[in-house]
Tab-separated table of C-alpha atoms in Angstrom:
chain	number	residue	atom	x	y	z
R	464	MET	CA	101.191	111.424	78.696
R	465	SER	CA	102.962	109.243	76.559
R	466	LEU	CA	105.316	106.313	78.472
R	467	ARG	CA	107.972	106.126	75.923
R	468	LEU	CA	110.859	109.014	75.348
R	469	ALA	CA	113.538	107.339	72.715
R	470	GLY	CA	117.301	107.852	74.234
R	471	LEU	CA	118.841	105.416	77.412
R	472	ALA	CA	121.683	104.907	74.916
R	473	SER	CA	122.582	101.545	76.768
R	474	VAL	CA	122.766	100.341	80.008
R	475	ALA	CA	125.878	98.697	81.834
R	476	CYS	CA	125.483	95.193	82.303
R	477	LEU	CA	127.334	93.511	83.944
R	478	THR	CA	127.082	89.965	82.449
R	479	ALA	CA	128.088	86.183	82.888
R	480	THR	CA	130.459	85.462	80.061
R	481	LEU	CA	133.531	83.906	81.784
R	482	GLY	CA	133.067	86.312	84.387
R	483	LEU	CA	133.534	89.280	82.222
R	484	ALA	CA	131.146	92.866	82.156
R	485	VAL	CA	130.256	93.321	79.208
R	486	ALA	CA	127.986	96.108	78.049
R	487	GLN	CA	125.295	95.418	76.570
R	488	THR	CA	122.578	98.060	74.540
R	489	ALA	CA	119.487	98.343	76.359
R	490	PRO	CA	116.537	98.003	73.708
R	491	THR	CA	115.375	101.203	73.096
R	492	PRO	CA	111.464	102.142	73.546
R	493	ALA	CA	109.221	101.978	70.516
R	494	ALA	CA	107.547	104.668	68.232
R	495	ALA	CA	109.053	107.364	70.270
R	496	ALA	CA	112.367	109.557	68.822
R	497	THR	CA	109.175	111.598	67.342
R	498	ARG	CA	108.837	113.123	70.686
R	499	PRO	CA	110.475	116.139	71.759
R	500	ALA	CA	111.530	116.169	74.899
R	501	SER	CA	110.128	118.099	77.259
R	502	GLU	CA	112.058	121.374	79.039
R	503	ALA	CA	113.176	120.738	81.713
R	504	LEU	CA	112.526	123.332	84.469
R	505	PRO	CA	113.677	123.523	87.974
R	506	VAL	CA	111.240	122.633	90.687
R	507	PRO	CA	110.112	125.315	92.308
R	508	PRO	CA	109.363	124.198	96.477
R	509	PRO	CA	106.341	122.992	97.276
R	510	PRO	CA	103.412	123.878	98.653
R	511	LYS	CA	103.431	123.802	102.404
R	512	PRO	CA	100.517	122.565	104.893
R	513	VAL	CA	99.411	123.764	107.445
R	514	ALA	CA	99.592	120.623	108.788
R	515	LYS	CA	101.411	119.310	111.531
R	516	ALA	CA	103.337	116.180	108.914
R	517	TRP	CA	102.677	115.425	105.825
R	518	VAL	CA	104.251	114.295	102.988
R	519	LEU	CA	103.232	113.731	99.241
R	520	MET	CA	105.054	109.945	97.778
R	521	ASP	CA	105.351	108.955	94.002
R	522	PHE	CA	102.951	105.617	93.323
R	523	ALA	CA	104.986	103.803	91.255
R	524	SER	CA	108.317	104.154	93.078
R	525	GLY	CA	107.396	104.899	96.868
R	526	ASN	CA	109.558	107.806	96.598
R	527	VAL	CA	109.477	110.952	98.657
R	528	LEU	CA	108.877	114.062	96.555
R	529	ALA	CA	108.209	116.320	99.147
R	530	GLY	CA	107.496	116.336	103.466
R	531	GLU	CA	107.934	118.033	106.904
R	532	ASN	CA	108.082	115.722	109.179
R	533	ILE	CA	106.938	112.335	107.381
R	534	ASP	CA	108.335	109.593	110.028
R	535	MET	CA	107.348	112.046	113.455
R	536	PRO	CA	104.627	109.392	114.831
R	537	VAL	CA	100.901	110.988	115.224
R	538	GLU	CA	97.316	109.805	115.389
R	539	PRO	CA	96.074	108.848	111.813
R	540	ALA	CA	92.368	109.110	113.480
R	541	SER	CA	90.092	106.729	110.773
R	542	ILE	CA	93.271	106.650	108.417
R	543	THR	CA	93.375	103.313	110.894
R	544	LYS	CA	89.739	102.572	108.810
R	545	VAL	CA	93.040	102.054	105.303
R	546	MET	CA	94.681	99.343	107.413
R	547	THR	CA	91.104	97.315	108.823
R	548	SER	CA	90.470	97.532	104.452
R	549	TYR	CA	94.120	95.820	104.153
R	550	VAL	CA	94.060	93.426	106.254
R	551	ILE	CA	89.820	92.612	105.440
R	552	ALA	CA	91.232	91.847	101.430
R	553	ALA	CA	94.367	89.927	102.470
R	554	GLU	CA	92.076	87.561	104.555
R	555	LEU	CA	88.913	87.500	101.831
R	556	LYS	CA	92.158	86.593	99.217
R	557	GLY	CA	93.406	83.418	102.021
R	558	GLY	CA	89.625	82.145	101.578
R	559	LYS	CA	88.771	83.200	105.676
R	560	ILE	CA	86.321	84.712	104.958
R	561	LYS	CA	83.916	85.711	102.512
R	562	ARG	CA	81.833	88.688	100.638
R	563	ASP	CA	78.743	86.747	102.119
R	564	ASP	CA	79.622	86.303	105.381
R	565	GLN	CA	77.289	87.906	107.579
R	566	VAL	CA	78.446	90.355	109.783
R	567	MET	CA	76.529	91.368	113.358
R	568	MET	CA	76.672	94.700	114.987
R	569	THR	CA	77.435	93.092	118.649
R	570	GLU	CA	76.088	95.277	121.123
R	571	ASN	CA	80.226	95.834	122.373
R	572	ALA	CA	80.473	97.636	118.379
R	573	TRP	CA	77.186	99.817	118.462
R	574	ARG	CA	78.260	100.143	122.693
R	575	SER	CA	81.200	101.724	121.137
R	576	GLY	CA	80.967	102.847	117.844
R	577	GLY	CA	77.553	103.549	117.248
R	578	ALA	CA	75.084	106.264	117.355
R	579	GLY	CA	75.783	106.880	121.144
R	580	THR	CA	79.373	107.895	120.410
R	581	ASP	CA	80.459	111.399	119.281
R	582	GLY	CA	82.158	109.134	116.739
R	583	SER	CA	81.889	109.275	112.940
R	584	TYR	CA	79.389	105.743	112.245
R	585	SER	CA	77.386	103.501	110.088
R	586	GLY	CA	73.971	103.147	111.024
R	587	PHE	CA	73.319	99.627	111.114
R	588	GLU	CA	71.084	97.802	113.095
R	589	VAL	CA	71.960	96.505	116.702
R	590	ASN	CA	72.388	92.605	116.944
R	591	LYS	CA	71.577	92.324	113.692
R	592	PRO	CA	73.274	90.943	111.209
R	593	ALA	CA	74.540	92.177	107.251
R	594	PRO	CA	76.762	91.439	104.550
R	595	LEU	CA	80.274	91.488	105.024
R	596	GLU	CA	81.302	93.809	101.871
R	597	MET	CA	78.126	96.249	103.642
R	598	MET	CA	79.674	96.618	106.633
R	599	GLU	CA	82.546	97.365	104.151
R	600	LYS	CA	80.803	99.764	102.615
R	601	GLY	CA	79.820	101.601	106.634
R	602	MET	CA	82.858	101.178	107.250
R	603	VAL	CA	85.211	102.375	104.181
R	604	VAL	CA	82.122	105.599	102.751
R	605	GLN	CA	80.393	106.191	105.867
R	606	SER	CA	84.128	106.221	108.230
R	607	GLY	CA	81.867	103.869	110.853
R	608	ASN	CA	83.614	102.907	113.606
R	609	ASP	CA	80.891	100.546	114.645
R	610	ALA	CA	81.032	99.164	111.798
R	611	ALA	CA	85.181	98.880	111.663
R	612	ILE	CA	84.736	96.753	114.855
R	613	ALA	CA	82.216	95.085	113.804
R	614	LEU	CA	84.483	93.210	111.037
R	615	ALA	CA	87.355	93.373	113.818
R	616	GLU	CA	85.079	91.367	115.851
R	617	HIS	CA	84.158	88.580	113.192
R	618	VAL	CA	87.637	88.002	111.521
R	619	ALA	CA	89.938	88.076	114.983
R	620	GLY	CA	86.708	87.491	117.613
R	621	SER	CA	87.876	91.058	119.459
R	622	GLU	CA	88.947	94.256	118.673
R	623	GLN	CA	92.316	92.647	120.272
R	624	ALA	CA	93.272	90.128	118.317
R	625	PHE	CA	92.027	91.958	115.171
R	626	ALA	CA	95.173	94.644	116.027
R	627	ALA	CA	97.782	92.254	115.819
R	628	LEU	CA	96.758	91.290	112.870
R	629	MET	CA	96.694	94.452	111.815
R	630	ASN	CA	100.672	94.728	113.379
R	631	GLN	CA	101.331	91.565	111.618
R	632	TYR	CA	100.181	92.782	108.231
R	633	ALA	CA	101.661	96.401	108.715
R	634	LYS	CA	105.279	95.674	109.065
R	635	ARG	CA	105.235	92.481	105.998
R	636	ILE	CA	103.417	96.228	103.931
R	637	GLY	CA	107.704	97.506	105.022
R	638	LEU	CA	105.518	100.446	108.300
R	639	LYS	CA	108.219	100.527	109.606
R	640	ASN	CA	106.989	103.210	113.012
R	641	THR	CA	103.085	101.912	113.004
R	642	HIS	CA	101.173	100.021	115.631
R	643	TRP	CA	97.848	99.527	115.581
R	644	VAL	CA	95.527	99.201	118.457
R	645	ASN	CA	92.353	99.668	116.831
R	646	PRO	CA	90.471	98.873	113.717
R	647	HIS	CA	89.032	102.542	113.646
R	648	GLY	CA	91.349	105.076	114.922
R	649	LEU	CA	89.735	106.821	118.359
R	650	PRO	CA	92.501	107.860	120.692
R	651	ALA	CA	94.498	105.341	122.949
R	652	GLU	CA	98.046	105.203	123.752
R	653	GLY	CA	100.383	103.785	121.734
R	654	HIS	CA	97.889	104.077	118.491
R	655	VAL	CA	99.815	105.583	116.064
R	656	SER	CA	101.395	105.808	112.564
R	657	THR	CA	103.507	108.431	110.294
R	658	ALA	CA	102.608	110.320	107.481
R	659	ARG	CA	105.616	108.373	105.588
R	660	ASP	CA	104.272	105.260	106.802
R	661	LEU	CA	100.006	105.452	105.872
R	662	ALA	CA	101.339	107.128	102.160
R	663	LEU	CA	103.039	103.522	101.832
R	664	LEU	CA	99.832	101.986	103.476
R	665	GLY	CA	97.494	103.321	100.400
R	666	ARG	CA	99.986	102.260	98.593
R	667	ALA	CA	100.155	98.631	99.223
R	668	LEU	CA	96.333	99.226	99.077
R	669	ILE	CA	95.761	100.230	95.714
R	670	ARG	CA	98.677	98.157	94.997
R	671	ASP	CA	97.621	95.220	95.998
R	672	PHE	CA	93.805	94.879	96.613
R	673	PRO	CA	92.172	97.627	94.058
R	674	GLU	CA	88.637	96.853	94.137
R	675	ALA	CA	88.300	97.547	98.013
R	676	TYR	CA	90.258	100.778	97.164
R	677	SER	CA	88.080	101.107	94.478
R	678	TYR	CA	85.518	101.504	97.468
R	679	ASN	CA	86.695	104.921	98.428
R	680	LYS	CA	85.780	106.211	95.821
R	681	ILE	CA	81.949	105.940	96.350
R	682	LYS	CA	80.812	109.142	97.414
R	683	GLU	CA	77.998	108.575	99.094
R	684	PHE	CA	76.192	104.824	100.725
R	685	THR	CA	73.023	104.840	102.269
R	686	VAL	CA	71.852	102.149	105.386
R	687	GLY	CA	68.617	101.677	106.612
R	688	PRO	CA	67.310	105.312	106.297
R	689	ILE	CA	70.410	107.467	106.581
R	690	THR	CA	72.641	108.172	103.613
R	691	GLN	CA	75.905	109.419	104.740
R	692	SER	CA	78.008	110.821	101.788
R	693	ASN	CA	81.920	110.125	101.307
R	694	ARG	CA	83.815	113.020	103.410
R	695	ASN	CA	86.745	112.865	101.615
R	696	ARG	CA	85.921	116.579	99.696
R	697	LEU	CA	88.252	115.837	96.580
R	698	LEU	CA	86.570	113.050	95.137
R	699	TRP	CA	84.009	116.514	94.217
R	700	ARG	CA	86.647	118.723	93.576
R	701	ASP	CA	89.340	116.719	91.331
R	702	PRO	CA	88.155	114.487	88.764
R	703	SER	CA	91.456	112.674	89.005
R	704	VAL	CA	91.046	111.466	92.665
R	705	ASP	CA	89.837	108.469	93.562
R	706	GLY	CA	90.117	107.985	97.430
R	707	ILE	CA	91.785	107.803	99.794
R	708	LYS	CA	90.768	108.925	103.782
R	709	THR	CA	89.829	111.212	106.288
R	710	GLY	CA	90.911	111.234	109.721
R	711	HIS	CA	89.288	113.265	112.561
R	712	THR	CA	89.782	112.873	116.117
R	713	ASN	CA	90.285	116.559	118.330
R	714	ALA	CA	93.548	115.022	119.187
R	715	ALA	CA	94.984	114.051	115.917
R	716	GLY	CA	93.155	117.349	114.227
R	717	TYR	CA	92.443	116.923	110.762
R	718	CYS	CA	94.016	114.189	108.497
R	719	LEU	CA	93.504	113.644	105.184
R	720	MET	CA	95.062	110.313	103.119
R	721	ALA	CA	94.285	111.458	99.153
R	722	SER	CA	95.474	109.871	95.677
R	723	ALA	CA	94.920	111.332	92.346
R	724	GLN	CA	95.489	109.365	88.730
R	725	ARG	CA	96.360	111.624	85.854
R	726	GLY	CA	96.998	109.399	82.565
R	727	ASP	CA	99.608	107.310	84.049
R	728	GLN	CA	100.860	108.996	86.551
R	729	ARG	CA	99.126	108.007	90.202
R	730	LEU	CA	100.473	110.451	93.406
R	731	ILE	CA	99.684	109.502	97.056
R	732	SER	CA	99.480	112.680	99.583
R	733	VAL	CA	99.119	112.740	103.473
R	734	VAL	CA	98.065	115.724	105.416
R	735	MET	CA	97.702	115.288	109.023
R	736	GLY	CA	97.135	117.339	111.864
R	737	SER	CA	95.390	120.009	109.510
R	738	THR	CA	93.470	122.707	111.133
R	739	SER	CA	89.723	121.974	109.460
R	740	ASP	CA	88.603	120.142	106.879
R	741	ASP	CA	89.095	122.962	103.982
R	742	GLN	CA	92.782	123.322	105.302
R	743	ARG	CA	93.378	119.719	104.715
R	744	THR	CA	91.633	119.657	101.918
R	745	ASN	CA	92.597	122.932	99.545
R	746	ASP	CA	96.640	121.774	100.875
R	747	SER	CA	96.573	118.110	99.831
R	748	GLN	CA	94.817	119.999	96.675
R	749	ALA	CA	97.817	121.876	96.035
R	750	LEU	CA	100.488	119.375	96.615
R	751	LEU	CA	98.585	117.034	94.104
R	752	ASN	CA	99.113	119.830	91.398
R	753	TRP	CA	102.372	120.877	91.786
R	754	GLY	CA	103.184	116.873	91.894
R	755	PHE	CA	101.438	116.742	89.106
R	756	ARG	CA	102.833	119.443	87.519
R	757	PHE	CA	106.481	119.883	88.492
R	758	PHE	CA	106.840	115.595	87.861
R	759	GLU	CA	105.989	113.026	85.371
R	760	THR	CA	105.703	109.663	84.600
R	761	HIS	CA	107.255	107.551	82.464
R	762	GLN	CA	107.339	103.321	81.162
R	763	LEU	CA	110.956	102.347	81.163
R	764	TYR	CA	110.077	98.667	80.158
R	765	PRO	CA	107.006	96.562	80.505
R	766	ALA	CA	105.737	93.881	81.224
R	767	GLY	CA	107.475	90.135	79.819
R	768	LYS	CA	109.328	92.243	77.525
R	769	GLN	CA	114.078	90.598	77.350
R	770	VAL	CA	115.851	93.538	78.248
R	771	ALA	CA	118.391	91.337	78.207
R	772	VAL	CA	120.255	88.302	77.238
R	773	GLN	CA	122.093	86.019	80.507
R	774	LYS	CA	124.694	83.161	79.639
R	775	VAL	CA	123.752	79.851	80.653
R	776	TRP	CA	126.178	77.227	81.306
R	777	LYS	CA	125.452	73.716	81.640
R	778	GLY	CA	121.986	74.140	80.563
R	779	ALA	CA	120.129	72.837	77.085
R	780	GLN	CA	120.133	76.311	75.660
R	781	ASP	CA	123.155	78.656	76.008
R	782	GLN	CA	121.382	81.929	77.221
R	783	VAL	CA	117.896	83.122	78.683
R	784	ARG	CA	116.529	86.044	78.325
R	785	LEU	CA	115.931	88.991	80.509
R	786	GLY	CA	112.836	91.255	82.074
R	787	LEU	CA	110.828	92.192	84.077
R	788	ALA	CA	107.915	90.957	86.120
R	789	GLN	CA	105.578	94.402	86.128
R	790	PRO	CA	106.349	96.879	84.314
R	791	LEU	CA	109.034	99.594	85.101
R	792	LEU	CA	107.688	103.066	85.530
R	793	VAL	CA	110.050	105.739	87.045
R	794	THR	CA	108.071	109.411	88.254
R	795	LEU	CA	111.274	112.266	87.911
R	796	PRO	CA	111.424	116.247	87.704
R	797	ARG	CA	109.980	117.006	84.037
R	798	GLY	CA	112.601	117.226	81.516
R	799	ARG	CA	114.901	114.712	83.302
R	800	TYR	CA	113.966	111.717	81.108
R	801	GLN	CA	116.910	111.504	78.247
R	802	GLN	CA	119.477	112.099	81.779
R	803	LEU	CA	118.137	108.590	83.840
R	804	LYS	CA	120.851	105.874	83.520
R	805	PRO	CA	119.331	102.195	84.318
R	806	VAL	CA	121.484	99.527	85.394
R	807	MET	CA	121.414	96.023	85.158
R	808	ASP	CA	122.597	93.742	87.919
R	809	VAL	CA	123.276	90.416	87.054
R	810	PRO	CA	125.221	87.883	88.998
R	811	ALA	CA	129.100	86.774	86.886
R	812	THR	CA	127.971	82.932	86.555
R	813	LEU	CA	123.779	81.504	85.551
R	814	ILE	CA	123.950	77.923	86.369
R	815	ALA	CA	121.463	75.987	85.083
R	816	PRO	CA	118.656	75.211	85.940
R	817	VAL	CA	117.020	78.598	85.553
R	818	ALA	CA	113.092	78.208	86.291
R	819	LYS	CA	110.865	81.005	84.696
R	820	GLY	CA	110.171	83.808	86.851
R	821	GLN	CA	113.497	82.928	88.523
R	822	ARG	CA	115.153	86.649	89.821
R	823	ILE	CA	117.696	87.465	88.427
R	824	GLY	CA	119.071	90.222	89.269
R	825	THR	CA	118.096	93.721	89.619
R	826	VAL	CA	117.120	96.831	87.863
R	827	ARG	CA	118.165	100.434	89.015
R	828	VAL	CA	117.695	103.145	87.476
R	829	MET	CA	120.266	106.090	88.844
R	830	LEU	CA	119.671	110.196	88.367
R	831	ASP	CA	122.267	112.143	89.822
R	832	GLY	CA	124.038	109.437	91.277
R	833	LYS	CA	120.602	108.814	93.381
R	834	VAL	CA	118.299	105.663	92.927
R	835	LEU	CA	114.977	106.212	91.572
R	836	VAL	CA	113.812	103.153	91.657
R	837	GLN	CA	115.335	99.579	91.561
R	838	ARG	CA	113.419	96.780	90.883
R	839	PRO	CA	114.070	92.377	90.062
R	840	LEU	CA	115.543	90.827	86.927
R	841	VAL	CA	113.628	87.624	85.991
R	842	ALA	CA	114.449	84.603	83.593
R	843	LEU	CA	111.440	85.142	81.080
R	844	GLU	CA	111.104	81.719	80.372
R	845	ALA	CA	112.861	78.443	81.569
R	846	VAL	CA	116.154	77.193	80.662
R	847	GLU	CA	116.493	72.969	81.900
R	848	GLU	CA	119.903	71.516	82.429
R	849	ALA	CA	122.167	69.976	79.916
R	850	GLY	CA	122.671	66.453	79.394
R	851	PHE	CA	125.796	64.489	81.259
R	852	PHE	CA	127.895	64.911	78.398
R	853	LYS	CA	127.581	69.133	77.657
R	854	ARG	CA	127.816	69.817	81.240
R	855	LEU	CA	130.663	68.095	82.139
R	856	TRP	CA	132.204	70.552	78.978
R	857	HIS	CA	131.098	73.525	80.933
R	858	GLU	CA	132.673	72.717	83.673
R	859	LEU	CA	135.832	71.728	82.517
R	860	LEU	CA	136.012	75.129	80.591
R	861	MET	CA	134.646	76.508	83.624
R	862	TRP	CA	137.289	75.467	85.152
R	863	TRP	CA	139.958	76.166	82.258
R	864	ASN	CA	138.607	79.918	82.031
R	865	SER	CA	138.736	80.410	86.370
């Protein structure tokens, strides 16, 4: 679908011109005036999964499109491994581990999560090493509990120490009702999350570490003589689905976090505590189809493009261009794009120096008086401090008009 549509006439912008509020017109997205607006249809109730808790989330904004019991603590089962993947990706980025590290399948990992247990396993040989990247794929694709334990021991020394890392990163992501006890998701006292938190976790992995996320779309993986298929059956059913993770224990029931992208729109569904593999798959598919049918994503502003100009006092230049560091996308009910009201809030007074990328204000996109999405407004270039006499003159002007 087109990401641009004419019709956003003006933006209320609080600017710094002698402390007065001045309305500025937002730049109209190009090449969109000829596109007719889609018909605004009432959004019917979403399909209701047979599950303890579920949620459908818009990836672009993190807004919840539908859900039930979304903040109720539940056992996350093997969806836990999404958090394990996030920690590994973050530690790789930080240079603390490397993809070609040799990860030992310890006897503890083998006994606690290997073939002799009731859970899923990867099949790496006990007391033998394998490259970290291979071990991680064994965890992600095959849902190997043994691989998750081996990776945790390699990264942090023990499962307990790794769980502490998981909780630190969870707090950084913004998971408010989640507590991790292990890296694999087998039942443990106090090991809980929520449908909302898990959707936010999936969103964070896709956004922050797309390469790690890409492992989730691998349909099968071979370790030694054993080839196992990815348990996410939506990968075969729906070509728009490219992840993310299943989970199952007797206590947790059947769980599935799924994500799909159609055009420039991405949605994330989470179904927790379903009654069967078929049920969680069918319900997840129904949620995704409903979301794509009745909601649409638009890009209001691209990254790095001027959307406003701000007065700068005591600067070598008298103004600075403002824009966004990342594209501003919003998902809303189909046909309601022209009813959006973007508002830019900037400080009453901006004084040099201004650094490139410095946050100057906030862009909020409103619909029916509610904020759909908000993003930082940043300086697109630096403004150095002016010389002594200009700074003195501006000081006098600011005092005179105060």
